[in-house]
CSV table of C-alpha atoms and ligand atoms in Angstrom, one decimal:
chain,number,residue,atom,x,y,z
A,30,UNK,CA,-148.4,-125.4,137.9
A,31,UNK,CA,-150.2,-127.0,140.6
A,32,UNK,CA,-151.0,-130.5,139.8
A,33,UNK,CA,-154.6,-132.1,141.7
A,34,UNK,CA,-155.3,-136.0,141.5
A,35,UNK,CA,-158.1,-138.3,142.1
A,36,UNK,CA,-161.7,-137.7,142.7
A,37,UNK,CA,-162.3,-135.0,144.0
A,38,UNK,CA,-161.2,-130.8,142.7
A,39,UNK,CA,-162.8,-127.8,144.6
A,40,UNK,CA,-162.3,-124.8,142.5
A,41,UNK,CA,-162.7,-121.3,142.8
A,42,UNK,CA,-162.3,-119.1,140.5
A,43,UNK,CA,-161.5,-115.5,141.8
A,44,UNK,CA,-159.8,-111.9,141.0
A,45,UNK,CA,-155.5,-113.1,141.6
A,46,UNK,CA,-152.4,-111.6,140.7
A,47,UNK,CA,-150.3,-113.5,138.6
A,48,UNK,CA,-146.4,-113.1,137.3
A,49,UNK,CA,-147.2,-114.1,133.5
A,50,UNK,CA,-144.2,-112.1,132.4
A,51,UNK,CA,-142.0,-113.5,134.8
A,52,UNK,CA,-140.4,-112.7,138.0
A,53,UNK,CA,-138.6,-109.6,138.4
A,54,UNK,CA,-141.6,-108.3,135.8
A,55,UNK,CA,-145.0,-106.4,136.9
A,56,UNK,CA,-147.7,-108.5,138.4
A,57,UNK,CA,-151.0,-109.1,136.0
A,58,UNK,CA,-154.3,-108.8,137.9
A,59,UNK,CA,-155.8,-111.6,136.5
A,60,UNK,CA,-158.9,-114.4,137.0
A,61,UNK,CA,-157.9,-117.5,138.3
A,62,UNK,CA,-159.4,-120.8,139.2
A,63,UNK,CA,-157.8,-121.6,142.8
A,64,UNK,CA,-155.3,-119.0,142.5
A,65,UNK,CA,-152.9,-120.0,139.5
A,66,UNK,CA,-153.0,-119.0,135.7
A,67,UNK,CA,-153.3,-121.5,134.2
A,68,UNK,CA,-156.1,-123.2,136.5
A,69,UNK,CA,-154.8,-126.9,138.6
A,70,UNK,CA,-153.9,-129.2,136.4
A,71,UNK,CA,-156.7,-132.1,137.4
A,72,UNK,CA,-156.1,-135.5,136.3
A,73,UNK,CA,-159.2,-137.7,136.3
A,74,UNK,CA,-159.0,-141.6,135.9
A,75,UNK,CA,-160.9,-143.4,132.9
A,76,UNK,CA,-164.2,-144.7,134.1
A,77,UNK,CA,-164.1,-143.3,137.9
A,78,UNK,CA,-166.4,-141.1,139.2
A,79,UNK,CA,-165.2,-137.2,139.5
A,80,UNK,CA,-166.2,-134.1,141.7
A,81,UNK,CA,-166.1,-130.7,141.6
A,82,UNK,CA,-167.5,-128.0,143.9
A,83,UNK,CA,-167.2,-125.1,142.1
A,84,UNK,CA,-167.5,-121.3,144.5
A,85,UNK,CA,-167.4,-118.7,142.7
A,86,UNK,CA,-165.4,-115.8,143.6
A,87,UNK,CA,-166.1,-113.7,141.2
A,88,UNK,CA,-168.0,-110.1,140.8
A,89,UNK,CA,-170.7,-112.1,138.1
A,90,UNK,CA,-171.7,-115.3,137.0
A,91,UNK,CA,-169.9,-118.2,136.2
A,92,UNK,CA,-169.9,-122.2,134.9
A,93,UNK,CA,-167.6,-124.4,134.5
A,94,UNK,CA,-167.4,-126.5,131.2
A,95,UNK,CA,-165.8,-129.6,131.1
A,96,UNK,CA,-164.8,-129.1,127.5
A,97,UNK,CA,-164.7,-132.6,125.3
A,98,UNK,CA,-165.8,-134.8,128.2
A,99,UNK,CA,-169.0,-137.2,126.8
A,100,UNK,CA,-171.1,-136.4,130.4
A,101,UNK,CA,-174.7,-135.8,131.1
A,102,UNK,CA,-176.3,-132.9,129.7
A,103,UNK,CA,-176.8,-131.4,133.1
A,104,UNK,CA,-173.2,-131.3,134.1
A,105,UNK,CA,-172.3,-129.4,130.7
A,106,UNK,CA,-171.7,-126.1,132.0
A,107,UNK,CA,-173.8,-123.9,129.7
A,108,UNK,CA,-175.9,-121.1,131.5
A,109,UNK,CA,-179.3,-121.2,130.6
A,110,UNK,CA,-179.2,-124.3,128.9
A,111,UNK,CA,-178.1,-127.0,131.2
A,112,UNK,CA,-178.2,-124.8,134.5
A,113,UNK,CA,-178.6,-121.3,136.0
A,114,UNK,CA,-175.0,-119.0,136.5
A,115,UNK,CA,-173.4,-119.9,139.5
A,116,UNK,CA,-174.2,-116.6,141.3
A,117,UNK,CA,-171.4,-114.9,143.0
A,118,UNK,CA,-170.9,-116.2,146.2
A,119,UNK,CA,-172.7,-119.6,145.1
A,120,UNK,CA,-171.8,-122.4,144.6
A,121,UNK,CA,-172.4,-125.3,142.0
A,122,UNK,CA,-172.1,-129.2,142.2
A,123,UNK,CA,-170.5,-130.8,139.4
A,124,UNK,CA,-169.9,-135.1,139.5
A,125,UNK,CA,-169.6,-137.0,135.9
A,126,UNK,CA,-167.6,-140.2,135.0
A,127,UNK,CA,-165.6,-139.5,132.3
A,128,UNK,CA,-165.9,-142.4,129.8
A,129,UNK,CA,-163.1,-141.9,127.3
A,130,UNK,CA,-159.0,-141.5,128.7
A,131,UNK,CA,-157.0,-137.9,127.2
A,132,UNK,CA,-156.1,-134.9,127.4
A,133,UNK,CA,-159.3,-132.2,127.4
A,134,UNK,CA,-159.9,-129.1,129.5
A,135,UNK,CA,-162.0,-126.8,131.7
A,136,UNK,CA,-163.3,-122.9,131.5
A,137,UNK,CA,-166.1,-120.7,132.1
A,138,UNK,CA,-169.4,-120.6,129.6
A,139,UNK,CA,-170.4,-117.6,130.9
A,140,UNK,CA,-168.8,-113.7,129.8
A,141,UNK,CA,-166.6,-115.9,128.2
A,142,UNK,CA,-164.4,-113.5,126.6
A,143,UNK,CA,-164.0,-111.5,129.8
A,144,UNK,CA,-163.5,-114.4,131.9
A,145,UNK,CA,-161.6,-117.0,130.0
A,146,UNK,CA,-159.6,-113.8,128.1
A,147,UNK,CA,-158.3,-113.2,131.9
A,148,UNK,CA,-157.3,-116.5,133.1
A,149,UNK,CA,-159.8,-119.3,133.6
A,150,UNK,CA,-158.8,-121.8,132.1
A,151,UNK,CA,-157.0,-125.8,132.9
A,152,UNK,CA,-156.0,-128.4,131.6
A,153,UNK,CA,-158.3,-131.4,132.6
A,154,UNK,CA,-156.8,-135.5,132.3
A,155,UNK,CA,-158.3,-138.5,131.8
A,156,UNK,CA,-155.4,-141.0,132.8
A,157,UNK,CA,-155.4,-144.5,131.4
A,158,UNK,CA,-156.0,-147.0,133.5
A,159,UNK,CA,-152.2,-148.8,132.5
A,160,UNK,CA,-149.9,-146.1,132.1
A,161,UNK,CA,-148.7,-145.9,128.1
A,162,UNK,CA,-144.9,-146.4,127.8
A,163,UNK,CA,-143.6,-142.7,127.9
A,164,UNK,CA,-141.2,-141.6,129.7
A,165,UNK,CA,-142.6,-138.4,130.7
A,166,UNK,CA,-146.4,-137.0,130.3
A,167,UNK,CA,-146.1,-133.2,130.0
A,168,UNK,CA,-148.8,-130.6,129.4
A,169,UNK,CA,-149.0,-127.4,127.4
A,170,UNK,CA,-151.4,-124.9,128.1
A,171,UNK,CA,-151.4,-122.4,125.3
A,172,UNK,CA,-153.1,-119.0,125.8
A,173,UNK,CA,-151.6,-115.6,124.2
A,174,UNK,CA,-152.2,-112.6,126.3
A,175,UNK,CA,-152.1,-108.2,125.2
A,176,UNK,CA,-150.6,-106.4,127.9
A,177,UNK,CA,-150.2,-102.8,128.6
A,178,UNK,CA,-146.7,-101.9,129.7
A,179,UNK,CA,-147.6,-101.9,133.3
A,180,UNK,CA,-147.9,-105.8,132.9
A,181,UNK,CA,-152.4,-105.4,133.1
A,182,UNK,CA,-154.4,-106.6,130.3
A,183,UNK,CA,-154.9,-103.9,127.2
A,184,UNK,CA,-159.0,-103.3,128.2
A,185,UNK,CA,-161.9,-104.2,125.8
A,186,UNK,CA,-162.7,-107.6,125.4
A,187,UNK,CA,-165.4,-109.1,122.7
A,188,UNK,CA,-165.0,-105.3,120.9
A,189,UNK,CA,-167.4,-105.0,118.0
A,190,UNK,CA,-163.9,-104.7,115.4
A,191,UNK,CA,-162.6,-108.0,117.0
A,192,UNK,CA,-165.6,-109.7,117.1
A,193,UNK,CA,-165.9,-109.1,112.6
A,194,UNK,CA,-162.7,-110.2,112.0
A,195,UNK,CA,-160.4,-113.3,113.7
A,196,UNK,CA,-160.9,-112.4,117.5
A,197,UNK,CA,-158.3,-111.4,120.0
A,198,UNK,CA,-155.0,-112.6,119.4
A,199,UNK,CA,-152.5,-111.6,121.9
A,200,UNK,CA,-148.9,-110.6,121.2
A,201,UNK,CA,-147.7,-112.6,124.1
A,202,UNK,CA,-147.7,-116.7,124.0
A,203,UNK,CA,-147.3,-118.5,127.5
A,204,UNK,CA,-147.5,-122.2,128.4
A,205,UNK,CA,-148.9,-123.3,131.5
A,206,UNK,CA,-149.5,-119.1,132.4
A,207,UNK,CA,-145.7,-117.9,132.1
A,208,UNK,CA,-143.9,-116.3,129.4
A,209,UNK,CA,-141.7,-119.9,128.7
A,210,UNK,CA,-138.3,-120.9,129.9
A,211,UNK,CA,-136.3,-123.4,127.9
A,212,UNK,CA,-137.4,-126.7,128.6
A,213,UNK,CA,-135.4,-129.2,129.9
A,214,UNK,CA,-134.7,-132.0,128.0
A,215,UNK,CA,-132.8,-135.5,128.3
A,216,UNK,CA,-131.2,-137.1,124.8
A,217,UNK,CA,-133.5,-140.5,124.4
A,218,UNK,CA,-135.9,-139.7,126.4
A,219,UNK,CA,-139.5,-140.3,124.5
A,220,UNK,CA,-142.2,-137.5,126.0
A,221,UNK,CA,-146.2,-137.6,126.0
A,222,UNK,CA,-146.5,-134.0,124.9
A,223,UNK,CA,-150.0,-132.8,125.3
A,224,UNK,CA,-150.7,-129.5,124.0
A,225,UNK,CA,-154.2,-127.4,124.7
A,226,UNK,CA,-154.9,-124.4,122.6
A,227,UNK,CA,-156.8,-122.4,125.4
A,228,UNK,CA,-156.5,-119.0,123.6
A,229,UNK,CA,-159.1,-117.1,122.6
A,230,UNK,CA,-158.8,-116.8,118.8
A,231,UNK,CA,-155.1,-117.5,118.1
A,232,UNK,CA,-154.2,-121.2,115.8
A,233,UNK,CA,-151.0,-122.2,116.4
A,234,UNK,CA,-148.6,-124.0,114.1
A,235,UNK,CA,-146.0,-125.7,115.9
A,236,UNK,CA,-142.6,-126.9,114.4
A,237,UNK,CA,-140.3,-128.3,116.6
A,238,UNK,CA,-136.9,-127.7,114.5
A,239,UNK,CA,-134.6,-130.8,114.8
A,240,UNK,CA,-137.4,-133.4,115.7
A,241,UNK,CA,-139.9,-135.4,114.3
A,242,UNK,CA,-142.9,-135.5,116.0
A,243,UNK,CA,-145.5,-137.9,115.8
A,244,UNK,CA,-149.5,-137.0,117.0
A,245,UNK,CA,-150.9,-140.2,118.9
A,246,UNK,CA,-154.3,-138.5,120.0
A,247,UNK,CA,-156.3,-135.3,118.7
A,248,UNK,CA,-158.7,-133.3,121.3
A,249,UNK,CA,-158.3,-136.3,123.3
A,250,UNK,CA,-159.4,-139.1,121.2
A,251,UNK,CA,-156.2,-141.9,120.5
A,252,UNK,CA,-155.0,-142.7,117.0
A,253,UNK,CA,-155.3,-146.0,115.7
A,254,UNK,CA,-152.7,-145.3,112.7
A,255,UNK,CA,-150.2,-142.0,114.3
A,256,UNK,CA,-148.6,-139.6,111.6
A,257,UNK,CA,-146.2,-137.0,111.3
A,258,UNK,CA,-147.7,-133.9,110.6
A,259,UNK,CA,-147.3,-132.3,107.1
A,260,UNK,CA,-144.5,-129.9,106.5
A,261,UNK,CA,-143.6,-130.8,110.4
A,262,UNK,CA,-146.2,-128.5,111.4
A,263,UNK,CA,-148.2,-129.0,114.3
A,264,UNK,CA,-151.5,-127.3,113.7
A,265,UNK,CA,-153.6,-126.6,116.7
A,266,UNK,CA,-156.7,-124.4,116.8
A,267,UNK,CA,-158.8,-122.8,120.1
A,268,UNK,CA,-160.2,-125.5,122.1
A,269,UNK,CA,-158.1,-128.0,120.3
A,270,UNK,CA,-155.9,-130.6,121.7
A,271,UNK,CA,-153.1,-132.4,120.6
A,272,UNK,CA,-150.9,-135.5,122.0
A,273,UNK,CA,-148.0,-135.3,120.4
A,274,UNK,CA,-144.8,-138.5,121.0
A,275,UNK,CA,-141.9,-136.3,121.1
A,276,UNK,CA,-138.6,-138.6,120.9
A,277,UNK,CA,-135.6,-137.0,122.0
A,278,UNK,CA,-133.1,-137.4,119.2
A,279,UNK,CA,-131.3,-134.1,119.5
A,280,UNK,CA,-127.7,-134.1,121.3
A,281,UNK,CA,-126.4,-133.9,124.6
A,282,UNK,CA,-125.7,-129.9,125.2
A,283,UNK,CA,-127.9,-128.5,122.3
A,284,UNK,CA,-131.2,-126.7,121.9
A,285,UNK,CA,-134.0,-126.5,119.1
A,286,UNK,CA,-136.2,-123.7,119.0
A,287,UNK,CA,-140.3,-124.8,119.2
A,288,UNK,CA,-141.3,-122.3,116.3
A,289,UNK,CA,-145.0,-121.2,115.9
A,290,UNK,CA,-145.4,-119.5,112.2
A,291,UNK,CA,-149.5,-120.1,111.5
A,292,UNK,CA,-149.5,-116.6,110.5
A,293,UNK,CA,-146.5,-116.7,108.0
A,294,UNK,CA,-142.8,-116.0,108.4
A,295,UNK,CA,-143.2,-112.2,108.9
A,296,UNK,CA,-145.6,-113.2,111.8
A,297,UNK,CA,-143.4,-116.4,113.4
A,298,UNK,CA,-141.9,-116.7,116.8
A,299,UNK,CA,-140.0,-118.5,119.2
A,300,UNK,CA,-142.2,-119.9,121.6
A,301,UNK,CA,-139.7,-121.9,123.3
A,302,UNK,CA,-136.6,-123.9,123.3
A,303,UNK,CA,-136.0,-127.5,124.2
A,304,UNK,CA,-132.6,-127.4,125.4
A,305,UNK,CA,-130.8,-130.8,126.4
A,306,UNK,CA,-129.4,-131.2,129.6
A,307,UNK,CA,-125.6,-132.9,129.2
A,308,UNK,CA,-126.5,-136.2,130.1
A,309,UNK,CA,-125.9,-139.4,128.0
A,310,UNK,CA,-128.9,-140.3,125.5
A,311,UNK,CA,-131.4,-142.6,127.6
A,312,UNK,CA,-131.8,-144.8,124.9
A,313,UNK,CA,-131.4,-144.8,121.0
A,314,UNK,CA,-133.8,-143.5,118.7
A,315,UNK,CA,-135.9,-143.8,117.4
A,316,UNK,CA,-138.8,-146.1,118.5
A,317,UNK,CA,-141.8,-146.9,116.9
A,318,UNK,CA,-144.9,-144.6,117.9
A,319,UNK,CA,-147.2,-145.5,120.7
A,320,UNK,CA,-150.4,-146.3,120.1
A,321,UNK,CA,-152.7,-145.6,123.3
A,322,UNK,CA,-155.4,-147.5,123.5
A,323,UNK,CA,-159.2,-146.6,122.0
A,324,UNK,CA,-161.7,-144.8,123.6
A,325,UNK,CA,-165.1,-147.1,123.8
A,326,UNK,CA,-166.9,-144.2,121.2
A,327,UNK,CA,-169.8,-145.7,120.1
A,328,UNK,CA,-169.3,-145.6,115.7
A,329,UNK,CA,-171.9,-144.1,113.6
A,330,UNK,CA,-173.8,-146.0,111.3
A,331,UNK,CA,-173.6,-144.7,108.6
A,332,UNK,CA,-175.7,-146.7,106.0
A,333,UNK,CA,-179.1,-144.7,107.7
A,334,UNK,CA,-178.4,-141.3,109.1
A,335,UNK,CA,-180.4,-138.5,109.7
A,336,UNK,CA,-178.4,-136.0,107.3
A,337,UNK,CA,-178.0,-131.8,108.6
A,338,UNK,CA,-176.9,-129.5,106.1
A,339,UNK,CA,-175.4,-126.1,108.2
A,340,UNK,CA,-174.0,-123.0,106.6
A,341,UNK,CA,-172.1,-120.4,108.4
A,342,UNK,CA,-172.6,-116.6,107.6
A,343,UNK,CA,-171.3,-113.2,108.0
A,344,UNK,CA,-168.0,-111.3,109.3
A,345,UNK,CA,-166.7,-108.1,108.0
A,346,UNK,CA,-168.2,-108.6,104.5
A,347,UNK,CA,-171.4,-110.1,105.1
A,348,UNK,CA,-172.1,-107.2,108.5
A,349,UNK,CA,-175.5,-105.6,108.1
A,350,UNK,CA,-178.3,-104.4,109.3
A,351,UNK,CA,-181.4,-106.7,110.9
A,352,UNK,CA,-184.9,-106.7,109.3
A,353,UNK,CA,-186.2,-104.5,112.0
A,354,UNK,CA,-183.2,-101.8,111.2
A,355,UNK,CA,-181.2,-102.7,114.3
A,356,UNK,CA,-178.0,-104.2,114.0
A,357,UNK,CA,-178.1,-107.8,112.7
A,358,UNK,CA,-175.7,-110.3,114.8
A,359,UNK,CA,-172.2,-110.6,113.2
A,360,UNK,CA,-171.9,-114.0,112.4
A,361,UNK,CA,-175.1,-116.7,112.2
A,362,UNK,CA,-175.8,-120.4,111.4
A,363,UNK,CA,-178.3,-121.2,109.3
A,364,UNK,CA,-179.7,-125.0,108.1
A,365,UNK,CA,-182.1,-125.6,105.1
A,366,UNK,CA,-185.5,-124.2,107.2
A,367,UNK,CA,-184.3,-121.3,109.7
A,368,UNK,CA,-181.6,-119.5,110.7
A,369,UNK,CA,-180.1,-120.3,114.5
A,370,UNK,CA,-181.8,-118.2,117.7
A,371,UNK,CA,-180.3,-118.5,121.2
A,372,UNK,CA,-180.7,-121.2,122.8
A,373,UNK,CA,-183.5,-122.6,120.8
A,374,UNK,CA,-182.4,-125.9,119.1
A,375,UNK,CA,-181.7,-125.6,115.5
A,376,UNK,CA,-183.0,-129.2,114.8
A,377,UNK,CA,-183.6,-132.5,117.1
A,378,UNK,CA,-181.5,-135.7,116.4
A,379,UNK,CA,-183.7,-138.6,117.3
A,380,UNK,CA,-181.7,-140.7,120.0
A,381,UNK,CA,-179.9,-144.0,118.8
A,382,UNK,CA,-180.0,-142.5,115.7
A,383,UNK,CA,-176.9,-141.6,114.0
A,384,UNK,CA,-176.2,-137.6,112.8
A,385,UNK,CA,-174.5,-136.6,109.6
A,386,UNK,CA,-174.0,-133.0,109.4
A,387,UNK,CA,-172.5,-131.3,106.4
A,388,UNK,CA,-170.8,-127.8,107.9
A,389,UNK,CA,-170.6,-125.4,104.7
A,390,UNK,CA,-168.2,-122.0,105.8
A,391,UNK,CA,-169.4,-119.3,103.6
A,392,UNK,CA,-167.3,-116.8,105.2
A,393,UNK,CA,-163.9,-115.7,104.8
A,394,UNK,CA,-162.9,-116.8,108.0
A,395,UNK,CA,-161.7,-119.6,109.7
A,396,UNK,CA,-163.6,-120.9,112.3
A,397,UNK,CA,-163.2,-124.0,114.8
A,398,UNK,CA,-166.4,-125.5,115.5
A,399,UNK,CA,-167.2,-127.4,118.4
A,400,UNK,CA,-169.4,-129.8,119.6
A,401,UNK,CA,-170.5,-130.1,123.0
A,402,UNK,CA,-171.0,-133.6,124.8
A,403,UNK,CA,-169.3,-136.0,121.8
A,404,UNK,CA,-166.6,-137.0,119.9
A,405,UNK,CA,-167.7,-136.6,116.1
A,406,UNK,CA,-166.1,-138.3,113.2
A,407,UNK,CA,-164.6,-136.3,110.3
A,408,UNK,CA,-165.6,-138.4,107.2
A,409,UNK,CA,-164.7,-135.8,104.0
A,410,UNK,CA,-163.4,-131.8,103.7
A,411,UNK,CA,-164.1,-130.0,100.3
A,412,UNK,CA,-165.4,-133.8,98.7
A,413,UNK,CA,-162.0,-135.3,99.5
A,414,UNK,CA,-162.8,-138.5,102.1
A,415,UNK,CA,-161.0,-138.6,105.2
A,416,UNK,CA,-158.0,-141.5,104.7
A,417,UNK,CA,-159.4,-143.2,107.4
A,418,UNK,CA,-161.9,-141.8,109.9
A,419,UNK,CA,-160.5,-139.7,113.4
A,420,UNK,CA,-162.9,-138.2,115.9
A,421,UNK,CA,-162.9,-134.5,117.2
A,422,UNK,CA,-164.4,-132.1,119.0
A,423,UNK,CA,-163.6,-129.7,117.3
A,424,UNK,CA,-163.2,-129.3,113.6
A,425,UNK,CA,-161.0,-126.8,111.8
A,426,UNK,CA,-163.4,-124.7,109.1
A,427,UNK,CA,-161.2,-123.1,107.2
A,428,UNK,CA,-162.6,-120.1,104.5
A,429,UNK,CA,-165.5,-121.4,102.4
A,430,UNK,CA,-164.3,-125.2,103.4
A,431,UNK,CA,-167.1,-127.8,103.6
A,432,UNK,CA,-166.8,-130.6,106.0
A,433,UNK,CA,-168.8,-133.6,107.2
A,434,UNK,CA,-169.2,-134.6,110.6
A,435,UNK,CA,-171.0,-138.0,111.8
A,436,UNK,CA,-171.8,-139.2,115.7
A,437,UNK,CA,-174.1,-141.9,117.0
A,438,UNK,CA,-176.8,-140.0,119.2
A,439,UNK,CA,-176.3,-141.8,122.3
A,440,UNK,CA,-176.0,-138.8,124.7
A,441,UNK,CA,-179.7,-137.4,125.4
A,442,UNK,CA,-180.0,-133.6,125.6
A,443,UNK,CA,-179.4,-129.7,124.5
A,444,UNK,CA,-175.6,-129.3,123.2
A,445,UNK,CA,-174.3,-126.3,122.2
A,446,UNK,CA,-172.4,-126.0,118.8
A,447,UNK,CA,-170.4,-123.2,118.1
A,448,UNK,CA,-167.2,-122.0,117.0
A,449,UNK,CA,-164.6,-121.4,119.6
A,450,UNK,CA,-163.3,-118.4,118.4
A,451,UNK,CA,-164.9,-117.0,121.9
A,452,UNK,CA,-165.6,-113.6,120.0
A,453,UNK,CA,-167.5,-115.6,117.0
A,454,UNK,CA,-169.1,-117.3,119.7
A,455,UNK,CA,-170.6,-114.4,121.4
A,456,UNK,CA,-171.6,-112.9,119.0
A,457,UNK,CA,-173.6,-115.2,116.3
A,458,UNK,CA,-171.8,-117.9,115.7
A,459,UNK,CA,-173.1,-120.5,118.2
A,460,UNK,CA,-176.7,-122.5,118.5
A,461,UNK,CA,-177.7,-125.8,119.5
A,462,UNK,CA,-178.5,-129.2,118.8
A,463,UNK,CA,-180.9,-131.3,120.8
A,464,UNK,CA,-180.4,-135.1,121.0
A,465,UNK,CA,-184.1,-136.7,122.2
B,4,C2O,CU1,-164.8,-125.2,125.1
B,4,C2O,CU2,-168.7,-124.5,124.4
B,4,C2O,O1,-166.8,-124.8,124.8
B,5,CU,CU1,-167.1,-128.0,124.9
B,6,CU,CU1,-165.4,-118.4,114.1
């Protein structure tokens, strides 16, 4: 995986070929941003200024979203909202500062299905300006992939059947693009583990069998009080990010399967193996969690806010036909006056002031919903209060769950929200909120 520092990251996204199953195994004609699946790894630095000249090589139009960075409205990504495609054979300009240090990433926001369900897609970090004391940063990118068994993608993406129920989930996991060797590990060695769901529709639930892992940061944002995740299971939905401290304290010689079983047992796999090398422990374990330093997030006030009330609709049950006769969209949001259209806001925060959204899943579904351009707090699920406040991008909806989000409207403009199931997405389940 090609790794790309400092200010300044051309990239091109154009038809490649790509050995996701491995060498020896057929070639994938893919989509890839400067030639790799997943895209170059860029590394940004907290509080200097970025660039990106993005070409595109492709057949149709393209943007690149910058997904979970707080940056100006008109470097967001989102055609026909914050800028026009990038036409094939144009070009776009993108420069932001990202304020806040983590782990995010980068894909199209345009055919999104097609596009990102072929490849485009990287990881995107924010460095700290003092390195945190690990002894190794790695990064996961997560997609899942259907092949036909001459290694090319099984056609149809964003069909009608997928779109109704849970998306495209591919039988075939890979991190950082290939299907995943064992990874080498040393005994005491204490590893920055950043994992990025960038799949489609699948949710992960990670268990990494003889460790206990601790999460420092979710979708990029540091913890001020890390925890082990229930059950041991690392739960990780599309577009989500999680910074996991993994501290070697397996033995010299061994190896632990990484299990994912989010779909129950019958559905679990091996997605890879940490398998130590033979060398003495590097240190003994274990070692009290790092805690990475906080993001300057500007806190909602809460005592005053202007409150949102959103309910998600439709899927398989609720499918049916529009008022006119023709076929209503699969999936909607609706708040208390009018349901969502386009790109039309759904309601206008005034700026300074601070949002409070209640998000109400009616469906049977379960449905990540993400906020463009901040980092929201998740105060309460089903009535139950958060045990102390953590910010997002994206929030976990599971069936008829109700959540409530909060942000301080500091960031002026048109933001999508929408759930990152990329088939939901196209087809409903997406509008947008303007901040002015
Ligand atoms: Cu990662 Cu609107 O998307
Ligand atoms: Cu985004
Ligand atoms: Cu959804």
């Amino acid at each position: 995986m090609a790794a790309t520092r400092g200010e300044t990251a051309p990239l091109r996204p154009a038809p490649a070929r790509a050995a996701i199953l491995g060498a020896g195994k057929p070639e994938t004609e893919v989509l890839a941003y400067n030639g790799t699946v997943s895209g170059p790894v860029l590394r940004l630095r907290q509080g200097e200024a970025f660039r990106s000249t993005v070409t595109n090589a492709l057949d149709q139009g393209t943007t690149v979203h910058w997904h979970g960075i707080r940056l100006p409205n008109a470097m967001d990504g989102v055609p026909g909202l914050t800028q026009q495609a990038i036409k094939p054979g144009g070009d776009f300009h993108y420069a932001f500062t990202p304020p806040d240090a983590g782990t995010y990433w980068y894909h199209p926001h345009d055919h999104t299905a097609h596009q990102m369900g072929r490849g485009l897609a990287g990881a995107l970090i924010v460095e700290e300006p003092q390195a945190p004391p690990f002894d190794r940063d790695v990064v996961w990118v997560l997609q899942d992939w259907e092949f036909q068994p001459d290694g090319q993608f099984v056609p149809g993406f964003d069909t009608p059947m997928e779109a109704a129920m849970s998306g495209r989930i591919g039988s075939v996991v890979t991190i950082n693009g290939v299907v995943p060797a064992p990874m080498a590990v040393r005994a005491g060695e204490r590893i920055r583990l950043r994992l990025i769901n960038a799949c489609l529709a699948r949710f992960m639930a990670l268990r990494f069998i003889g460790h206990r892992v601790t999460v420092v940061a979710l979708d990029g944002q540091p913890l001020l009080r890390p925890f082990e995740p229930s059950g041991g299971q690392v739960i990780i939905a599309p577009a989500q990010r999680v910074d996991l401290q993994l501290d070697a304290i397996g033995s010299p010689n061994q190896a632990y399967p990484v299990i994912d079983d989010f779909y129950g047992n019958g559905a679990a796999y091996r997605l890879t193996t940490l398998a130590y090398t033979k060398q003495p422990p590097r240190r003994s374990l274990p070692v009290a969690p790092v805690i990475l330093p906080p993001n300057p997030v500007p806190q909602p006030d809460l005592r005053n806010p202007v409150r949102h009330h959103l309910t998600i609709t439709g899927g398989m049950m609720g499918m049916g036909m529009a008022a006119d006769g023709g076929p209503a969209a699969i999936w909607g949001i609706k708040d208390r006056h009018r349901m969502n259209d386009g790109m039309a806001p759904i309601f206008t925060i005034p700026r300074g002031r601070t949002a409070l959204i209640t998000l109400d899943n009616q469906t049977s579904f379960w449905h990540p919903m993400h906020l463009h351009g901040y980092s929201f707090t998740v105060l309460s699920r089903n009535g139950v209060k958060a045990r102390y406040p953590y910010l997002r991008d994206t929030v976990i909806l599971r069936p008829k769950d109700r959540v409530e989000i909060a942000f301080a409207a500091d960031n002026p403009g048109d933001w999508m929200f929408h759930c990152h199931v990329i088939e939901h997405q196209a087809n409903g389940l997406m509008t947008v909120i303007r901040v002015a």
